GROMACS .gro file of C-alpha atoms in nm:
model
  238
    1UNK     CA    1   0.000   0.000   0.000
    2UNK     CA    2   0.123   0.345  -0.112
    3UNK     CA    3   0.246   0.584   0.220
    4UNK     CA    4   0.084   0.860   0.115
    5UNK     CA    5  -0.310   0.848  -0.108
    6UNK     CA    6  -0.222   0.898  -0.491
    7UNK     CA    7  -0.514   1.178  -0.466
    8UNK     CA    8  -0.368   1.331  -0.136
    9UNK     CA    9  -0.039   1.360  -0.393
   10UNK     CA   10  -0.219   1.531  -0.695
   11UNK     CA   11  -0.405   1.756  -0.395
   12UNK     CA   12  -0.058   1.882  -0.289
   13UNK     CA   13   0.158   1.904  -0.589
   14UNK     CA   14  -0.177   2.129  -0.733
   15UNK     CA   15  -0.128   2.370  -0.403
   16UNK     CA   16   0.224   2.404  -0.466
   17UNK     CA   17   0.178   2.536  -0.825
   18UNK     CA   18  -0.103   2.774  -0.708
   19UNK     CA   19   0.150   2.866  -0.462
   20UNK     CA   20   0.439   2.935  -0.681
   21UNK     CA   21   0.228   3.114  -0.966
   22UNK     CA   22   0.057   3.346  -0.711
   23UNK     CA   23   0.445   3.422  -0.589
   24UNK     CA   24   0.589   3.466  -0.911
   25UNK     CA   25   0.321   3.706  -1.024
   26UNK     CA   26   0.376   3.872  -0.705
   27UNK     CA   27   0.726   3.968  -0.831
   28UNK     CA   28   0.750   4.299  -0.950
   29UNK     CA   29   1.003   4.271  -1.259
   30UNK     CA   30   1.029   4.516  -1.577
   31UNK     CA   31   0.958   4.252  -1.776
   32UNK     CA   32   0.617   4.161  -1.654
   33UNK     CA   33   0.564   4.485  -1.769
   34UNK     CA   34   0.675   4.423  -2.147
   35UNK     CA   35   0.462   4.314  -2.445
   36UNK     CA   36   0.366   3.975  -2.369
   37UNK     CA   37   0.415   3.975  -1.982
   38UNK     CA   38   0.508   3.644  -1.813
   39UNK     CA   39   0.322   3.516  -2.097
   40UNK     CA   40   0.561   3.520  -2.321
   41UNK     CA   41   0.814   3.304  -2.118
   42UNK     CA   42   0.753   2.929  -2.192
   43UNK     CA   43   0.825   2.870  -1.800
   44UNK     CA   44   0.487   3.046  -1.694
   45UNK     CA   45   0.313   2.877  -1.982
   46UNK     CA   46   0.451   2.584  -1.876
   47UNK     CA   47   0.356   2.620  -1.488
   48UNK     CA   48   0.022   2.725  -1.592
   49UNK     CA   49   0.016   2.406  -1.810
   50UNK     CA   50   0.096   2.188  -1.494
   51UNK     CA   51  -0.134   2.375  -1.286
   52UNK     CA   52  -0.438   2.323  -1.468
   53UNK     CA   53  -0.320   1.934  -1.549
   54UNK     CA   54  -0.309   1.876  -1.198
   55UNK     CA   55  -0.646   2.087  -1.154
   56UNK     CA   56  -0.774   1.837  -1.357
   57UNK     CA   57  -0.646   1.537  -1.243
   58UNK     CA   58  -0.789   1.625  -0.865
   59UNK     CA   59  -1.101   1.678  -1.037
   60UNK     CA   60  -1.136   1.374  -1.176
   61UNK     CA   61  -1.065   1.201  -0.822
   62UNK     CA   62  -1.338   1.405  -0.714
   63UNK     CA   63  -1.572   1.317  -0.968
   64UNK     CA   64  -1.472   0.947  -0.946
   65UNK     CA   65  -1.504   0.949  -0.560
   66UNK     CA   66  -1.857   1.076  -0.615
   67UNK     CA   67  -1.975   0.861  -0.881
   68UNK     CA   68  -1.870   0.547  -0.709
   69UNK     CA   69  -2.151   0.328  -0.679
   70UNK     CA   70  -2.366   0.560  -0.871
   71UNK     CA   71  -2.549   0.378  -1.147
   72UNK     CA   72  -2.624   0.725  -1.329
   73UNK     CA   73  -2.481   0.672  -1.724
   74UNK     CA   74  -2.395   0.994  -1.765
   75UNK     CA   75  -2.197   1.091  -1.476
   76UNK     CA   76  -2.028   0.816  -1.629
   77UNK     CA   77  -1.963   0.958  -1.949
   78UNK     CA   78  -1.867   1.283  -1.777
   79UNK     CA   79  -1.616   1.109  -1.594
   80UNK     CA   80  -1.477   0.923  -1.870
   81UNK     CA   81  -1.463   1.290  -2.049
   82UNK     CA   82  -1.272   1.433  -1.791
   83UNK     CA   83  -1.034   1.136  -1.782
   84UNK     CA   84  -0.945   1.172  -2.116
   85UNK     CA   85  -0.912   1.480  -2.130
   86UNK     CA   86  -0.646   1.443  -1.783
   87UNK     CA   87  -0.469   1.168  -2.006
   88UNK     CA   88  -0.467   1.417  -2.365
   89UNK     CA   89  -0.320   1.666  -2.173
   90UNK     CA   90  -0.029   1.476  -1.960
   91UNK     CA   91   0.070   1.295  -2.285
   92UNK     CA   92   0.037   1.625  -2.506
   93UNK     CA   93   0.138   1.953  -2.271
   94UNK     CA   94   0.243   1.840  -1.913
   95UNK     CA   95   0.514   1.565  -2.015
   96UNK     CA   96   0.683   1.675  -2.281
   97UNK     CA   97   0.653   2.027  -2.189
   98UNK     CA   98   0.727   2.008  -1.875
   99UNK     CA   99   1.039   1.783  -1.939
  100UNK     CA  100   1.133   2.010  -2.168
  101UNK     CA  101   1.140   2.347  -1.947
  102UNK     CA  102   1.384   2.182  -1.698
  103UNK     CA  103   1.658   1.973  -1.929
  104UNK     CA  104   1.671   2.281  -2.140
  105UNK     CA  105   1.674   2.551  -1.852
  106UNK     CA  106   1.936   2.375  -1.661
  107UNK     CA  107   2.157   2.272  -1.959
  108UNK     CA  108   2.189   2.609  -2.066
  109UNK     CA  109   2.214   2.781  -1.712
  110UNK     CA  110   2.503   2.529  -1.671
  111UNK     CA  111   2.681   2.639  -2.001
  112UNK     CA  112   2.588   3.007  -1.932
  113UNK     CA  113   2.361   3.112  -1.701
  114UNK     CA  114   2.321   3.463  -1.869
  115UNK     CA  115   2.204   3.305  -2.216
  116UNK     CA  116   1.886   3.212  -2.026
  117UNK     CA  117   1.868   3.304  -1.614
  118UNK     CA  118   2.088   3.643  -1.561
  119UNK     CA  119   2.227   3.674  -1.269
  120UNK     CA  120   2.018   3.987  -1.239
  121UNK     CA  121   1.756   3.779  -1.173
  122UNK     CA  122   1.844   3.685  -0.885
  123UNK     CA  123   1.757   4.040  -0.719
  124UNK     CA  124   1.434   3.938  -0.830
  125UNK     CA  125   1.314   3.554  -0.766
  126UNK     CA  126   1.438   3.367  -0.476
  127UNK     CA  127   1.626   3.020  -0.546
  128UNK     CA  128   1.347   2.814  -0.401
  129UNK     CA  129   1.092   2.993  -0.648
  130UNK     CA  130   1.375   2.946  -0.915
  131UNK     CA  131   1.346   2.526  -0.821
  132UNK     CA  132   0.988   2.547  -0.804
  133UNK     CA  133   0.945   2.639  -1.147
  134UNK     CA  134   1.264   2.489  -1.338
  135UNK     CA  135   1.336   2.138  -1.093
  136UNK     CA  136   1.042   2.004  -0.913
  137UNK     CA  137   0.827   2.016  -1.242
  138UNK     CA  138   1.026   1.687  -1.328
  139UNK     CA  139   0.985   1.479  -1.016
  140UNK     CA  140   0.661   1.617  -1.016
  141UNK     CA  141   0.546   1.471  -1.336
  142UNK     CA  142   0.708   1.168  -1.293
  143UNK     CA  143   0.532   1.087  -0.981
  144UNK     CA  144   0.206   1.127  -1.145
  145UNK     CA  145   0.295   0.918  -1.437
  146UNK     CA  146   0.417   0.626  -1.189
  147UNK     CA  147   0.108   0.623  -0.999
  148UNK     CA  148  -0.215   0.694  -1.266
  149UNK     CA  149  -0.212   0.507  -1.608
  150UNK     CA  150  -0.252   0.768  -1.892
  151UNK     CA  151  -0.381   0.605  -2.213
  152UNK     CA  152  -0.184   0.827  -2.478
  153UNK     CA  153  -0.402   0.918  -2.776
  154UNK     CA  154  -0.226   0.764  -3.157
  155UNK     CA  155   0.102   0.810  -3.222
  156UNK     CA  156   0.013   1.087  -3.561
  157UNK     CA  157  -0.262   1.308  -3.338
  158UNK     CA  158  -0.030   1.322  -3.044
  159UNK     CA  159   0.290   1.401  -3.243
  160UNK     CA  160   0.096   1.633  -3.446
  161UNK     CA  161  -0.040   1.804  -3.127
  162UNK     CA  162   0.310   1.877  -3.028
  163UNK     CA  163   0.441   2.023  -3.317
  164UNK     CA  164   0.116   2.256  -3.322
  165UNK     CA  165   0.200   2.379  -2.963
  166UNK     CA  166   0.557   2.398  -3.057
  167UNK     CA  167   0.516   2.598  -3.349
  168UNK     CA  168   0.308   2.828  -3.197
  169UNK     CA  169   0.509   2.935  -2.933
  170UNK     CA  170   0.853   3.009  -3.167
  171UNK     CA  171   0.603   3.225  -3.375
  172UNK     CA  172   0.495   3.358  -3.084
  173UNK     CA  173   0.814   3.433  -2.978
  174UNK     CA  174   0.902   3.596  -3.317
  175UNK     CA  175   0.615   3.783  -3.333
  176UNK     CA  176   0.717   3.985  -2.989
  177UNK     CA  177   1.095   3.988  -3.146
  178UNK     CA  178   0.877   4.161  -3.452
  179UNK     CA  179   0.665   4.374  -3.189
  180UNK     CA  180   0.994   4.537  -2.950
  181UNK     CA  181   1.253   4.422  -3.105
  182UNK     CA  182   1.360   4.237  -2.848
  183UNK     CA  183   1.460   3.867  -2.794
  184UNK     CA  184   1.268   3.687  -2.514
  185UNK     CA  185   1.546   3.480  -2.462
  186UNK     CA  186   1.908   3.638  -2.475
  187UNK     CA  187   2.051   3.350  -2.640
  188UNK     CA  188   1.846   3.460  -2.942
  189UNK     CA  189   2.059   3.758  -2.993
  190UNK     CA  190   2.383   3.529  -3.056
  191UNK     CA  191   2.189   3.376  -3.336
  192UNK     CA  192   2.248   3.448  -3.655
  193UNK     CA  193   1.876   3.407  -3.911
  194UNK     CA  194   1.981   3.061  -4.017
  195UNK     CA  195   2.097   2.944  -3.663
  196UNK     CA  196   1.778   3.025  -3.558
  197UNK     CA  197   1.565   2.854  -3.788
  198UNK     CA  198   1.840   2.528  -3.693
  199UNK     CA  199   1.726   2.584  -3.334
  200UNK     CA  200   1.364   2.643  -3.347
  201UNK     CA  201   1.355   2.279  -3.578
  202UNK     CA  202   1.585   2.138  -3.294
  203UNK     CA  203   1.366   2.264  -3.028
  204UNK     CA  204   1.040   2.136  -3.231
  205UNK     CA  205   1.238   1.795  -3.276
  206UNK     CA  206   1.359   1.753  -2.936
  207UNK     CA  207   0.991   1.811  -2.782
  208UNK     CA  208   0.879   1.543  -3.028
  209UNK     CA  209   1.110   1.299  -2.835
  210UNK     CA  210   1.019   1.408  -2.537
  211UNK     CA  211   0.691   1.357  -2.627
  212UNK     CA  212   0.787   0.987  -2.774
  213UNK     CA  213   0.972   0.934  -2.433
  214UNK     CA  214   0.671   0.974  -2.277
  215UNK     CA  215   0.437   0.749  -2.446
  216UNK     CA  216   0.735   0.477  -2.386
  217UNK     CA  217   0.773   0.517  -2.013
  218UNK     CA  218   0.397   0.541  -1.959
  219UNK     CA  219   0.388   0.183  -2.128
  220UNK     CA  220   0.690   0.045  -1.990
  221UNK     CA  221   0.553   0.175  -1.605
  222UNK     CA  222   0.214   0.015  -1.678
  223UNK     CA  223   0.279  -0.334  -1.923
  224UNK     CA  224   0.549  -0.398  -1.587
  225UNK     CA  225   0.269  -0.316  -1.314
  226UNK     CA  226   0.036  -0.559  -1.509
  227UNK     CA  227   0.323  -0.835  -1.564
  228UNK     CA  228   0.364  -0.867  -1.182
  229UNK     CA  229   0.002  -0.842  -1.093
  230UNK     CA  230  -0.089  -1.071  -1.310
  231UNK     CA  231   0.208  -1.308  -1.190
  232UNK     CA  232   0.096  -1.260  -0.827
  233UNK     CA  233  -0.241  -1.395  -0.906
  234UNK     CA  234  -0.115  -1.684  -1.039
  235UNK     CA  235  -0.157  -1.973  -0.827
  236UNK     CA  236   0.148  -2.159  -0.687
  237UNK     CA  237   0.243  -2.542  -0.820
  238UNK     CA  238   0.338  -2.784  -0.587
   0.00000   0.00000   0.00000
């Protein structure tokens, strides 16, 4: 039996996010105050992302919780919406996203912090925030997929989900470049045109994997959970 409820889990890792996006927009930094705000970092989308996954996934334990041993068809069906719509969105936004924000945050910081994370910055969010929105995302996500199957939707709509989110945000990201003139990211200004193209199509590719990584995990976590339960219920030879 698990230590601590898989819902009690989901419950607390959803108050830490609401706690961490209520401090961060607490911060008073010039560039909230830019086109885009904290919108156009991918880190905020990305909390906000995790926030509402795990909104929904504590939703769903609700709804289950009160639907059990109801006979009523379509709480059913609204359960089994909300479910899939909880497993769309880990496999889609809060996996490969999420994965993504802290392997590329913290291989660049490492390289050079000032490409991504000035040190200015520092004035600004406190290191715990800083984990809180570039570490625990990770173990975060993991936990969840270790604990709740996710059925990931085909292979061509998921991948093609990705890319759509992916695109979206470089030409996002461009079109604020467009707007002030001004890189989101400093590493940007390094690049020369066709650098950048090479890394946004790196960046696109790389979330595909992550994606793909995903989907592979989720099954290898699961088909191994079944193997042993179903070897456990097997009954002993003499």
């Amino acid at each position: 039996m698990a230590l601590v409820p898989c819902q009690v889990l989901r419950a607390a890792i959803l108050l830490s996010y609401c706690s961490i996006l209520c401090n961060y927009k607490a911060i008073d930094m010039p560039a909230h105050q830019t086109y885009g705000g904290s919108w156009k970092f991918l880190t905020f989308i990305d909390l906000v992302i995790q926030a509402v996954f795990f909104g929904i996934c504590v939703l769903t334990d609700l709804s289950s919780l009160l639907t059990k041993g109801n006979d009523s068809q379509e709480q059913e069906r609204q359960l089994k919406k909300l479910i899939s719509l909880r497993d769309w969105m880990m496999a889609v936004l809060a996996f490969p996203i999420g994965v993504f924000v802290v392997t590329m945050f913290w291989s660049i910081y490492i390289y050079d912090r000032e490409l991504v994370y000035p040190k200015l910055l520092d004035n600004f969010i406190p290191a715990w925030l800083n984990h809180g929105m570039h570490t625990t995302v990770l173990p975060f996500i993991l936990i969840e997929m270790r604990t709740t199957h996710h059925q990931y939707p085909s292979r061509s709509c998921g991948l093609a989900a990705v890319c759509t989110f992916a695109v979206g945000y470089i030409l996002w990201v461009c079109w604020i470049h467009h707007v002030t003139g001004v890189w989101v990211y400093p590493l940007l200004e390094y690049l020369s045109p066709g650098v950048k193209i090479i890394f946004f199509a790196a960046v696109t590719i790389i979330i595909n994997i992550f994606y793909l990584l995903g989907e592979v995990l989720n099954n290898y976590i699961w088909d191994t959970q079944k193997c042993i339960e179903e070897g456990k219920e097997k009954p002993k030879l003499d």
